[in-house]
Amino acid sequence: MKNFSLFFALVLFLGACQNKGSKQSNSEVKNEEPVLTTFSTVNDLLFNAEGQLDKTIKLTGVVTHTCKHSGKRCFLADADGDETIRVEAGGKINGFNRELIGSTITVTGVLKERRLTKEYIDQWEESLKEKAVEEDGTAENCTAENNNISKMRKWMKEHGKDYYSIFFMEGIDYDIVN
């Protein structure tokens, strides 16, 4: 009986050592860097944006603008320039130099969303009308802002949403491609 008890204790001890070893290998797997989704165009990212919210991604684009005073944000566009996305400086990015304009960069960052509600857009439109009346006595206002509001309303209708999404990235790091 003593031999059986010793044998049983030995089996338990060896089993515990094996479990401990497998736990270590699981933690080693957890320490690996996650695979990031990479987008080669702003349009591709915006098309897939809802599924990428609050995830770290990589995006390649052409810098069309950097904020002149602070350098804390830049705008990336596709080669054709039709779609843009704002990138906020953060992580290893202290700022974006004006010399980056026209360069292609790959940014690593977290995709975020700001929603403009229907009510907010209605109030914005109303304030534009009021401002125009105060300035020149008519209800006509800036064509560009009216066009933006129209585009937002069209997008909301096409997507069946009661808000307009503005996607942006909180930058972590970037590399110059060219």
Coordinates of N, CA, C and O in Angstrom, one line a residue:
M1 N 0.8 -1.2 0.0 CA 0.0 0.0 0.0 C 0.9 1.3 0.0 O 0.5 2.2 -0.6
K2 N 2.0 1.2 0.8 CA 2.9 2.3 0.8 C 3.5 2.6 -0.6 O 3.6 3.7 -1.0
N3 N 3.8 1.5 -1.3 CA 4.3 1.7 -2.7 C 3.3 2.3 -3.6 O 3.6 3.2 -4.4
F4 N 2.0 1.9 -3.4 CA 1.0 2.5 -4.2 C 0.8 4.0 -3.9 O 0.7 4.8 -4.8
S5 N 0.9 4.4 -2.6 CA 0.8 5.8 -2.2 C 1.9 6.6 -2.8 O 1.7 7.7 -3.2
L6 N 3.1 6.0 -2.7 CA 4.3 6.7 -3.3 C 4.2 6.9 -4.8 O 4.5 8.0 -5.3
F7 N 3.7 5.8 -5.4 CA 3.5 5.9 -6.9 C 2.5 6.9 -7.2 O 2.7 7.7 -8.1
F8 N 1.4 7.0 -6.5 CA 0.3 7.9 -6.8 C 0.8 9.4 -6.5 O 0.5 10.3 -7.3
A9 N 1.6 9.6 -5.5 CA 2.1 10.9 -5.2 C 3.1 11.3 -6.3 O 3.1 12.5 -6.7
L10 N 3.9 10.4 -6.8 CA 4.8 10.7 -7.9 C 4.1 11.1 -9.2 O 4.4 12.0 -9.8
V11 N 3.0 10.4 -9.5 CA 2.2 10.7 -10.6 C 1.6 12.1 -10.5 O 1.6 12.9 -11.5
L12 N 1.1 12.4 -9.3 CA 0.5 13.7 -9.1 C 1.6 14.8 -9.3 O 1.4 15.9 -9.9
F13 N 2.8 14.6 -8.7 CA 3.9 15.5 -8.8 C 4.3 15.7 -10.3 O 4.4 16.9 -10.8
L14 N 4.4 14.7 -11.0 CA 4.8 14.8 -12.4 C 3.7 15.5 -13.3 O 4.0 16.3 -14.1
G15 N 2.5 15.2 -13.0 CA 1.4 15.8 -13.7 C 1.4 17.3 -13.4 O 1.1 18.1 -14.3
A16 N 1.6 17.7 -12.2 CA 1.7 19.1 -11.8 C 2.8 19.8 -12.6 O 2.6 20.9 -13.1
C17 N 3.9 19.2 -12.7 CA 5.0 19.8 -13.5 C 4.7 19.9 -14.9 O 5.0 20.9 -15.5
Q18 N 4.0 18.9 -15.5 CA 3.6 19.0 -16.9 C 2.6 20.2 -17.1 O 2.7 20.9 -18.1
N19 N 1.7 20.3 -16.2 CA 0.7 21.4 -16.4 C 1.4 22.8 -16.3 O 1.0 23.7 -17.0
K20 N 2.3 22.9 -15.3 CA 3.0 24.1 -15.2 C 3.8 24.5 -16.5 O 3.8 25.6 -16.9
G21 N 4.4 23.5 -17.1 CA 5.1 23.7 -18.3 C 4.2 24.2 -19.4 O 4.5 25.1 -20.2
S22 N 3.0 23.6 -19.5 CA 2.1 24.0 -20.6 C 1.5 25.4 -20.3 O 1.3 26.2 -21.3
K23 N 1.4 25.8 -19.1 CA 1.0 27.2 -18.8 C 2.0 28.2 -19.2 O 1.7 29.2 -19.8
Q24 N 3.3 27.8 -19.1 CA 4.4 28.7 -19.5 C 4.3 28.9 -21.0 O 4.5 30.0 -21.5
S25 N 4.1 27.8 -21.7 CA 4.1 27.9 -23.2 C 2.9 28.8 -23.6 O 3.0 29.5 -24.6
N26 N 1.7 28.7 -22.9 CA 0.6 29.5 -23.3 C 0.9 31.0 -23.1 O 0.5 31.8 -23.8
S27 N 1.6 31.3 -22.0 CA 2.0 32.7 -21.7 C 3.0 33.2 -22.7 O 3.0 34.4 -23.1
E28 N 3.8 32.3 -23.2 CA 4.8 32.8 -24.3 C 4.0 33.1 -25.5 O 4.3 34.1 -26.2
V29 N 2.9 32.4 -25.9 CA 2.1 32.7 -27.0 C 1.4 34.0 -26.9 O 1.4 34.8 -27.8
K30 N 1.0 34.3 -25.7 CA 0.3 35.6 -25.4 C 1.2 36.8 -25.5 O 0.7 37.9 -25.8
N31 N 2.5 36.6 -25.3 CA 3.4 37.7 -25.4 C 3.8 38.1 -26.9 O 4.4 39.1 -27.1
E32 N 3.4 37.3 -27.9 CA 3.7 37.6 -29.2 C 2.8 38.8 -29.6 O 1.7 39.1 -29.2
E33 N 3.4 39.7 -30.6 CA 2.7 40.8 -31.0 C 1.5 40.4 -31.9 O 1.7 39.5 -32.7
P34 N 0.4 41.0 -31.8 CA -0.8 40.7 -32.6 C -0.6 41.0 -34.1 O 0.2 42.0 -34.4
V35 N -1.2 40.3 -34.9 CA -1.1 40.6 -36.4 C -2.0 41.8 -36.6 O -3.2 41.8 -36.2
L36 N -1.5 42.8 -37.2 CA -2.3 44.0 -37.5 C -2.9 44.0 -38.9 O -2.3 43.5 -39.8
T37 N -4.1 44.5 -39.0 CA -4.8 44.6 -40.3 C -4.1 45.8 -41.0 O -4.0 46.9 -40.4
T38 N -3.7 45.6 -42.2 CA -3.0 46.6 -43.0 C -3.9 47.0 -44.2 O -4.5 46.2 -44.9
F39 N -4.1 48.3 -44.3 CA -4.9 48.9 -45.4 C -4.0 49.7 -46.3 O -3.2 50.5 -45.9
S40 N -4.1 49.5 -47.6 CA -3.2 50.2 -48.6 C -3.8 51.4 -49.2 O -3.2 52.2 -49.8
T41 N -5.1 51.6 -48.9 CA -5.8 52.8 -49.3 C -6.8 53.3 -48.2 O -7.3 52.5 -47.5
V42 N -7.0 54.6 -48.2 CA -7.9 55.2 -47.2 C -9.3 54.7 -47.6 O -10.1 54.4 -46.7
N43 N -9.6 54.6 -48.8 CA -11.0 54.1 -49.3 C -11.2 52.7 -48.7 O -12.3 52.4 -48.3
D44 N -10.2 51.8 -48.8 CA -10.4 50.5 -48.3 C -10.6 50.5 -46.8 O -11.5 49.7 -46.3
L45 N -9.9 51.3 -46.1 CA -10.1 51.4 -44.6 C -11.5 51.9 -44.3 O -12.2 51.3 -43.5
L46 N -11.9 53.0 -45.0 CA -13.3 53.5 -44.7 C -14.4 52.6 -45.0 O -15.4 52.5 -44.3
F47 N -14.2 51.8 -46.1 CA -15.2 50.7 -46.4 C -15.3 49.7 -45.3 O -16.4 49.2 -45.1
N48 N -14.2 49.4 -44.6 CA -14.2 48.4 -43.6 C -14.1 48.9 -42.2 O -13.9 48.2 -41.2
A49 N -14.4 50.2 -42.0 CA -14.1 50.9 -40.8 C -14.9 50.4 -39.6 O -14.3 50.2 -38.5
E50 N -16.2 50.1 -39.8 CA -17.0 49.7 -38.6 C -16.4 48.4 -37.9 O -16.5 48.3 -36.7
G51 N -15.8 47.5 -38.7 CA -15.3 46.3 -38.2 C -13.9 46.5 -37.6 O -13.3 45.6 -37.0
Q52 N -13.3 47.7 -37.7 CA -11.9 48.0 -37.2 C -11.9 49.0 -36.1 O -10.8 49.3 -35.6
L53 N -13.1 49.4 -35.6 CA -13.1 50.4 -34.5 C -12.4 49.9 -33.3 O -12.5 48.8 -32.9
D54 N -11.6 50.8 -32.7 CA -10.8 50.6 -31.5 C -9.8 49.5 -31.7 O -9.3 48.9 -30.7
K55 N -9.4 49.1 -32.9 CA -8.3 48.2 -33.2 C -7.1 48.9 -33.7 O -7.2 49.9 -34.4
T56 N -6.0 48.3 -33.4 CA -4.7 48.9 -34.0 C -4.6 48.4 -35.4 O -4.6 47.2 -35.6
I57 N -4.3 49.3 -36.3 CA -4.2 49.0 -37.7 C -3.0 49.7 -38.3 O -2.4 50.6 -37.7
K58 N -2.7 49.4 -39.6 CA -1.7 50.1 -40.3 C -2.4 50.6 -41.6 O -3.2 49.9 -42.2
L59 N -2.1 51.9 -42.0 CA -2.6 52.5 -43.1 C -1.5 53.2 -43.9 O -0.8 54.0 -43.3
T60 N -1.5 53.0 -45.2 CA -0.6 53.7 -46.1 C -1.4 54.8 -46.9 O -2.4 54.5 -47.4
G61 N -0.8 56.0 -46.9 CA -1.5 57.1 -47.7 C -0.5 58.2 -47.9 O 0.6 58.2 -47.4
V62 N -1.0 59.1 -48.7 CA -0.2 60.3 -49.0 C -0.6 61.5 -48.1 O -1.8 61.7 -47.9
V63 N 0.4 62.1 -47.5 CA 0.1 63.2 -46.6 C -0.3 64.4 -47.4 O 0.4 64.9 -48.2
T64 N -1.6 64.9 -47.2 CA -2.1 66.0 -47.9 C -2.0 67.3 -47.1 O -2.0 68.4 -47.7
H65 N -1.9 67.2 -45.8 CA -1.9 68.4 -45.0 C -1.4 68.0 -43.6 O -1.6 66.9 -43.1
T66 N -0.6 68.9 -43.0 CA -0.2 68.8 -41.6 C -0.6 70.1 -40.9 O -0.6 71.2 -41.6
C67 N -1.1 70.0 -39.7 CA -1.5 71.3 -39.0 C -0.3 72.2 -38.8 O 0.8 71.8 -38.3
K68 N -0.4 73.4 -39.3 CA 0.7 74.4 -39.4 C 1.2 74.8 -38.1 O 2.4 74.8 -37.9
H69 N 0.4 75.0 -37.1 CA 0.8 75.5 -35.8 C 1.3 74.4 -34.8 O 2.4 74.5 -34.3
S70 N 0.5 73.4 -34.7 CA 0.9 72.4 -33.7 C 1.6 71.2 -34.2 O 2.3 70.5 -33.6
G71 N 1.3 70.9 -35.5 CA 1.8 69.6 -36.1 C 1.2 68.4 -35.5 O 1.7 67.3 -35.7
K72 N 0.2 68.5 -34.7 CA -0.4 67.4 -33.9 C -1.3 66.5 -34.8 O -1.8 65.5 -34.3
R73 N -1.6 66.9 -36.0 CA -2.4 66.0 -36.8 C -2.0 66.2 -38.3 O -1.4 67.2 -38.7
C74 N -2.3 65.2 -39.0 CA -2.1 65.2 -40.5 C -3.3 64.6 -41.1 O -4.1 63.9 -40.5
F75 N -3.4 64.7 -42.4 CA -4.4 64.1 -43.2 C -3.8 63.2 -44.3 O -2.9 63.7 -45.0
L76 N -4.3 62.0 -44.4 CA -3.8 61.0 -45.4 C -4.9 60.8 -46.4 O -6.1 60.8 -46.1
A77 N -4.4 60.7 -47.7 CA -5.4 60.5 -48.8 C -4.9 59.3 -49.6 O -3.7 58.9 -49.6
D78 N -5.8 58.8 -50.5 CA -5.4 57.9 -51.5 C -4.6 58.7 -52.6 O -4.6 59.9 -52.6
A79 N -4.0 58.0 -53.5 CA -3.3 58.6 -54.6 C -4.1 59.6 -55.4 O -3.7 60.6 -55.8
D80 N -5.4 59.2 -55.5 CA -6.3 60.1 -56.3 C -6.8 61.3 -55.4 O -7.4 62.2 -55.9
G81 N -6.7 61.2 -54.1 CA -7.0 62.3 -53.2 C -8.5 62.5 -52.9 O -8.9 63.4 -52.2
D82 N -9.3 61.5 -53.3 CA -10.8 61.6 -53.1 C -11.2 61.4 -51.6 O -12.0 62.1 -51.1
E83 N -10.6 60.5 -51.0 CA -10.9 60.2 -49.6 C -9.7 60.5 -48.7 O -8.6 60.3 -49.0
T84 N -10.0 61.1 -47.5 CA -9.0 61.5 -46.6 C -9.4 61.0 -45.2 O -10.6 60.8 -44.9
I85 N -8.4 60.8 -44.3 CA -8.6 60.5 -42.9 C -7.6 61.3 -42.1 O -6.5 61.5 -42.5
R86 N -8.1 61.8 -40.9 CA -7.2 62.5 -40.0 C -6.5 61.6 -39.1 O -7.0 60.6 -38.7
V87 N -5.2 61.9 -38.9 CA -4.4 61.1 -38.0 C -3.9 62.1 -36.9 O -3.3 63.1 -37.2
E88 N -4.2 61.7 -35.6 CA -3.8 62.5 -34.5 C -2.4 62.0 -34.0 O -2.2 60.8 -33.9
A89 N -1.5 62.9 -33.6 CA -0.2 62.5 -33.1 C -0.4 61.8 -31.7 O -1.2 62.3 -30.9
G90 N 0.4 60.8 -31.5 CA 0.3 60.1 -30.2 C 1.4 59.0 -30.2 O 2.1 58.8 -31.2
G91 N 1.5 58.3 -29.1 CA 2.5 57.2 -29.0 C 3.9 57.8 -29.3 O 4.3 58.7 -28.6
K92 N 4.6 57.3 -30.3 CA 6.0 57.7 -30.6 C 5.9 59.0 -31.5 O 7.0 59.5 -31.8
I93 N 4.8 59.4 -31.9 CA 4.6 60.5 -32.8 C 4.5 61.8 -32.0 O 3.5 62.0 -31.4
N94 N 5.5 62.6 -32.0 CA 5.4 63.9 -31.3 C 4.7 65.0 -32.2 O 4.1 65.9 -31.6
G95 N 4.7 64.8 -33.5 CA 4.1 65.7 -34.4 C 4.4 65.4 -35.8 O 5.2 64.5 -36.1
F96 N 3.8 66.0 -36.8 CA 4.0 65.8 -38.2 C 4.6 67.1 -38.8 O 4.0 68.2 -38.7
N97 N 5.8 67.0 -39.4 CA 6.4 68.1 -40.0 C 5.8 68.5 -41.3 O 5.3 67.6 -42.0
R98 N 5.8 69.8 -41.6 CA 5.3 70.2 -42.9 C 6.0 69.6 -44.1 O 5.4 69.5 -45.2
E99 N 7.2 69.2 -43.9 CA 8.0 68.5 -45.0 C 7.3 67.2 -45.4 O 7.7 66.7 -46.5
L100 N 6.5 66.6 -44.6 CA 5.8 65.4 -45.0 C 4.8 65.5 -46.1 O 4.4 64.5 -46.7
I101 N 4.3 66.7 -46.3 CA 3.2 66.9 -47.3 C 3.7 66.4 -48.7 O 4.8 66.7 -49.1
G102 N 2.9 65.5 -49.3 CA 3.3 64.9 -50.5 C 4.0 63.6 -50.4 O 4.1 62.8 -51.4
S103 N 4.4 63.2 -49.2 CA 5.1 62.0 -48.9 C 4.1 60.9 -48.7 O 3.0 61.1 -48.2
T104 N 4.5 59.7 -49.0 CA 3.7 58.5 -48.7 C 4.2 57.9 -47.4 O 5.4 57.7 -47.2
I105 N 3.3 57.7 -46.4 CA 3.7 57.2 -45.1 C 2.8 56.0 -44.7 O 1.7 55.9 -45.2
T106 N 3.3 55.1 -43.9 CA 2.5 54.1 -43.3 C 2.4 54.4 -41.8 O 3.4 54.5 -41.1
V107 N 1.1 54.6 -41.4 CA 0.9 54.9 -40.0 C 0.3 53.7 -39.2 O -0.6 53.0 -39.8
T108 N 0.8 53.5 -38.0 CA 0.2 52.5 -37.1 C -0.6 53.3 -36.1 O -0.1 54.3 -35.6
G109 N -1.8 52.9 -35.9 CA -2.6 53.6 -35.0 C -4.0 52.9 -34.7 O -4.2 51.8 -35.2
V110 N -4.7 53.5 -33.8 CA -6.0 52.9 -33.4 C -7.1 53.7 -34.1 O -7.1 54.9 -34.0
L111 N -8.0 53.0 -34.8 CA -9.1 53.6 -35.5 C -10.2 54.0 -34.5 O -10.6 53.2 -33.7
K112 N -10.6 55.3 -34.6 CA -11.7 55.8 -33.7 C -12.8 56.4 -34.6 O -12.6 56.6 -35.8
E113 N -13.9 56.7 -33.9 CA -15.1 57.3 -34.6 C -15.7 58.4 -33.8 O -15.8 58.3 -32.6
R114 N -16.0 59.4 -34.5 CA -16.8 60.5 -33.9 C -18.1 60.6 -34.7 O -18.1 60.6 -35.9
R115 N -19.2 60.6 -33.9 CA -20.6 60.6 -34.6 C -21.2 61.9 -34.5 O -21.3 62.5 -33.4
L116 N -21.7 62.4 -35.6 CA -22.4 63.7 -35.6 C -23.9 63.2 -35.8 O -24.3 62.6 -36.8
T117 N -24.7 63.6 -34.7 CA -26.1 63.2 -34.7 C -26.9 64.0 -35.7 O -26.5 65.1 -36.1
K118 N -28.1 63.5 -36.1 CA -29.0 64.2 -36.9 C -29.3 65.6 -36.3 O -29.3 66.6 -37.0
E119 N -29.5 65.6 -35.0 CA -29.8 66.8 -34.3 C -28.7 67.8 -34.4 O -28.9 69.0 -34.6
Y120 N -27.5 67.4 -34.3 CA -26.3 68.2 -34.4 C -26.2 68.9 -35.8 O -26.0 70.1 -35.9
I121 N -26.4 68.0 -36.8 CA -26.4 68.5 -38.2 C -27.5 69.5 -38.4 O -27.3 70.5 -39.1
D122 N -28.7 69.2 -37.9 CA -29.8 70.2 -38.0 C -29.5 71.5 -37.4 O -29.7 72.6 -38.0
Q123 N -28.9 71.5 -36.2 CA -28.5 72.7 -35.5 C -27.4 73.5 -36.2 O -27.4 74.7 -36.3
W124 N -26.5 72.7 -36.8 CA -25.4 73.3 -37.6 C -26.0 74.1 -38.8 O -25.6 75.2 -39.1
E125 N -26.9 73.4 -39.5 CA -27.5 74.0 -40.7 C -28.3 75.2 -40.3 O -28.2 76.3 -41.0
E126 N -29.0 75.2 -39.2 CA -29.8 76.3 -38.7 C -28.9 77.5 -38.4 O -29.2 78.7 -38.7
S127 N -27.8 77.2 -37.7 CA -26.8 78.3 -37.3 C -26.2 78.9 -38.6 O -25.9 80.1 -38.6
L128 N -26.0 78.1 -39.6 CA -25.5 78.7 -40.9 C -26.5 79.7 -41.5 O -26.1 80.8 -42.0
K129 N -27.7 79.3 -41.5 CA -28.8 80.2 -42.0 C -28.8 81.5 -41.2 O -28.9 82.6 -41.8
E130 N -28.8 81.4 -39.9 CA -28.9 82.6 -39.0 C -27.7 83.5 -39.2 O -27.8 84.7 -39.3
K131 N -26.5 82.9 -39.4 CA -25.3 83.6 -39.6 C -25.4 84.4 -40.9 O -25.0 85.6 -41.0
A132 N -25.9 83.8 -41.9 CA -26.0 84.4 -43.3 C -27.0 85.6 -43.2 O -26.7 86.6 -43.8
V133 N -28.1 85.4 -42.5 CA -29.0 86.5 -42.4 C -28.4 87.7 -41.7 O -28.6 88.9 -42.0
E134 N -27.6 87.4 -40.6 CA -27.0 88.5 -39.8 C -26.0 89.2 -40.7 O -25.8 90.4 -40.6
E135 N -25.2 88.5 -41.6 CA -24.1 89.1 -42.3 C -24.6 89.9 -43.5 O -24.2 91.0 -43.7
D136 N -25.6 89.4 -44.3 CA -26.0 90.2 -45.5 C -27.5 90.2 -45.7 O -28.0 90.7 -46.7
G137 N -28.3 89.8 -44.7 CA -29.7 89.9 -44.8 C -30.4 88.8 -45.6 O -31.6 88.9 -45.8
T138 N -29.7 87.8 -46.1 CA -30.3 86.7 -46.8 C -30.1 85.4 -46.1 O -29.3 85.4 -45.1
A139 N -30.8 84.4 -46.5 CA -30.6 83.1 -45.9 C -29.6 82.2 -46.7 O -29.5 81.1 -46.4
E140 N -28.9 82.9 -47.6 CA -27.9 82.1 -48.4 C -26.6 82.0 -47.5 O -26.2 83.0 -46.8
N141 N -26.0 80.9 -47.6 CA -24.7 80.7 -46.9 C -23.7 80.0 -47.7 O -23.9 79.7 -48.8
C142 N -22.6 79.7 -47.1 CA -21.5 79.1 -47.7 C -21.8 77.8 -48.4 O -22.4 76.9 -47.9
T143 N -21.6 77.8 -49.7 CA -21.9 76.6 -50.5 C -21.1 75.4 -50.1 O -21.7 74.3 -50.1
A144 N -19.9 75.5 -49.7 CA -19.1 74.3 -49.2 C -19.7 73.7 -48.0 O -19.8 72.5 -47.9
E145 N -20.1 74.5 -47.0 CA -20.7 73.9 -45.8 C -22.1 73.3 -46.2 O -22.4 72.2 -45.6
N146 N -22.9 73.9 -47.0 CA -24.1 73.3 -47.4 C -23.9 72.0 -48.1 O -24.7 71.0 -47.9
N147 N -22.9 71.9 -49.0 CA -22.6 70.7 -49.7 C -22.2 69.6 -48.7 O -22.6 68.4 -48.9
N148 N -21.4 70.0 -47.7 CA -21.0 69.0 -46.7 C -22.2 68.4 -45.9 O -22.3 67.2 -45.7
I149 N -23.1 69.3 -45.6 CA -24.4 68.9 -44.9 C -25.2 68.0 -45.8 O -25.7 66.9 -45.3
S150 N -25.3 68.3 -47.0 CA -26.0 67.5 -48.0 C -25.4 66.1 -48.1 O -26.1 65.1 -48.2
K151 N -24.1 66.1 -48.2 CA -23.4 64.8 -48.3 C -23.6 63.9 -47.1 O -23.8 62.7 -47.2
M152 N -23.6 64.6 -45.9 CA -23.8 63.9 -44.7 C -25.2 63.3 -44.6 O -25.4 62.1 -44.3
R153 N -26.2 64.1 -45.0 CA -27.6 63.6 -45.0 C -27.7 62.4 -46.0 O -28.4 61.4 -45.7
K154 N -27.1 62.5 -47.1 CA -27.2 61.5 -48.2 C -26.6 60.2 -47.6 O -27.1 59.1 -47.7
W155 N -25.4 60.3 -47.0 CA -24.7 59.1 -46.4 C -25.6 58.5 -45.4 O -25.7 57.2 -45.3
M156 N -26.2 59.3 -44.5 CA -27.1 58.8 -43.4 C -28.2 58.0 -44.0 O -28.6 56.9 -43.5
K157 N -28.8 58.6 -45.1 CA -30.0 57.9 -45.7 C -29.6 56.6 -46.3 O -30.2 55.6 -46.2
E158 N -28.4 56.6 -47.1 CA -28.0 55.4 -47.8 C -27.6 54.3 -46.8 O -27.7 53.1 -47.1
H159 N -27.1 54.7 -45.6 CA -26.7 53.7 -44.6 C -27.7 53.4 -43.5 O -27.5 52.6 -42.6
G160 N -28.9 54.1 -43.6 CA -29.9 53.8 -42.6 C -29.5 54.2 -41.2 O -29.9 53.5 -40.3
K161 N -28.8 55.3 -41.1 CA -28.2 55.7 -39.8 C -28.8 57.1 -39.4 O -29.2 57.8 -40.2
D162 N -28.9 57.3 -38.1 CA -29.4 58.6 -37.6 C -28.2 59.5 -37.1 O -28.3 60.3 -36.3
Y163 N -27.0 59.1 -37.6 CA -25.8 59.9 -37.3 C -24.8 59.8 -38.5 O -25.0 58.9 -39.4
Y164 N -23.9 60.7 -38.6 CA -22.8 60.6 -39.6 C -21.5 60.3 -38.9 O -21.1 60.9 -37.9
S165 N -20.8 59.3 -39.5 CA -19.5 58.9 -38.9 C -18.4 59.6 -39.4 O -18.2 59.8 -40.7
I166 N -17.5 60.1 -38.5 CA -16.2 60.7 -38.9 C -15.2 59.7 -38.3 O -15.1 59.7 -37.1
F167 N -14.4 59.0 -39.2 CA -13.4 58.1 -38.7 C -12.1 58.9 -38.7 O -11.8 59.7 -39.5
F168 N -11.2 58.5 -37.7 CA -9.9 59.1 -37.6 C -9.0 58.1 -36.8 O -9.5 57.1 -36.3
M169 N -7.7 58.3 -36.9 CA -6.8 57.4 -36.2 C -6.0 58.2 -35.1 O -5.6 59.3 -35.3
E170 N -5.9 57.5 -34.0 CA -5.0 58.0 -33.0 C -3.6 57.3 -33.3 O -3.5 56.1 -33.1
G171 N -2.7 58.1 -33.8 CA -1.4 57.6 -34.3 C -0.6 57.0 -33.1 O -0.6 57.6 -32.0
I172 N 0.2 56.0 -33.5 CA 1.2 55.4 -32.5 C 2.6 55.6 -33.1 O 3.5 56.0 -32.4
D173 N 2.7 55.4 -34.4 CA 4.1 55.5 -35.0 C 3.8 55.6 -36.5 O 2.7 55.2 -37.0
Y174 N 4.8 56.0 -37.3 CA 4.7 56.1 -38.7 C 6.1 55.9 -39.3 O 7.1 56.1 -38.7
D175 N 6.1 55.4 -40.6 CA 7.3 55.2 -41.4 C 7.1 55.9 -42.7 O 6.0 55.8 -43.3
I176 N 8.1 56.6 -43.2 CA 8.0 57.2 -44.5 C 8.3 56.1 -45.6 O 9.3 55.4 -45.5
V177 N 7.4 56.0 -46.6 CA 7.5 54.9 -47.6 C 8.5 55.4 -48.7 O 9.3 54.6 -49.2
N178 N 8.3 56.7 -49.1 CA 9.2 57.1 -50.3 C 10.1 58.2 -49.8 O 10.0 58.9 -48.9

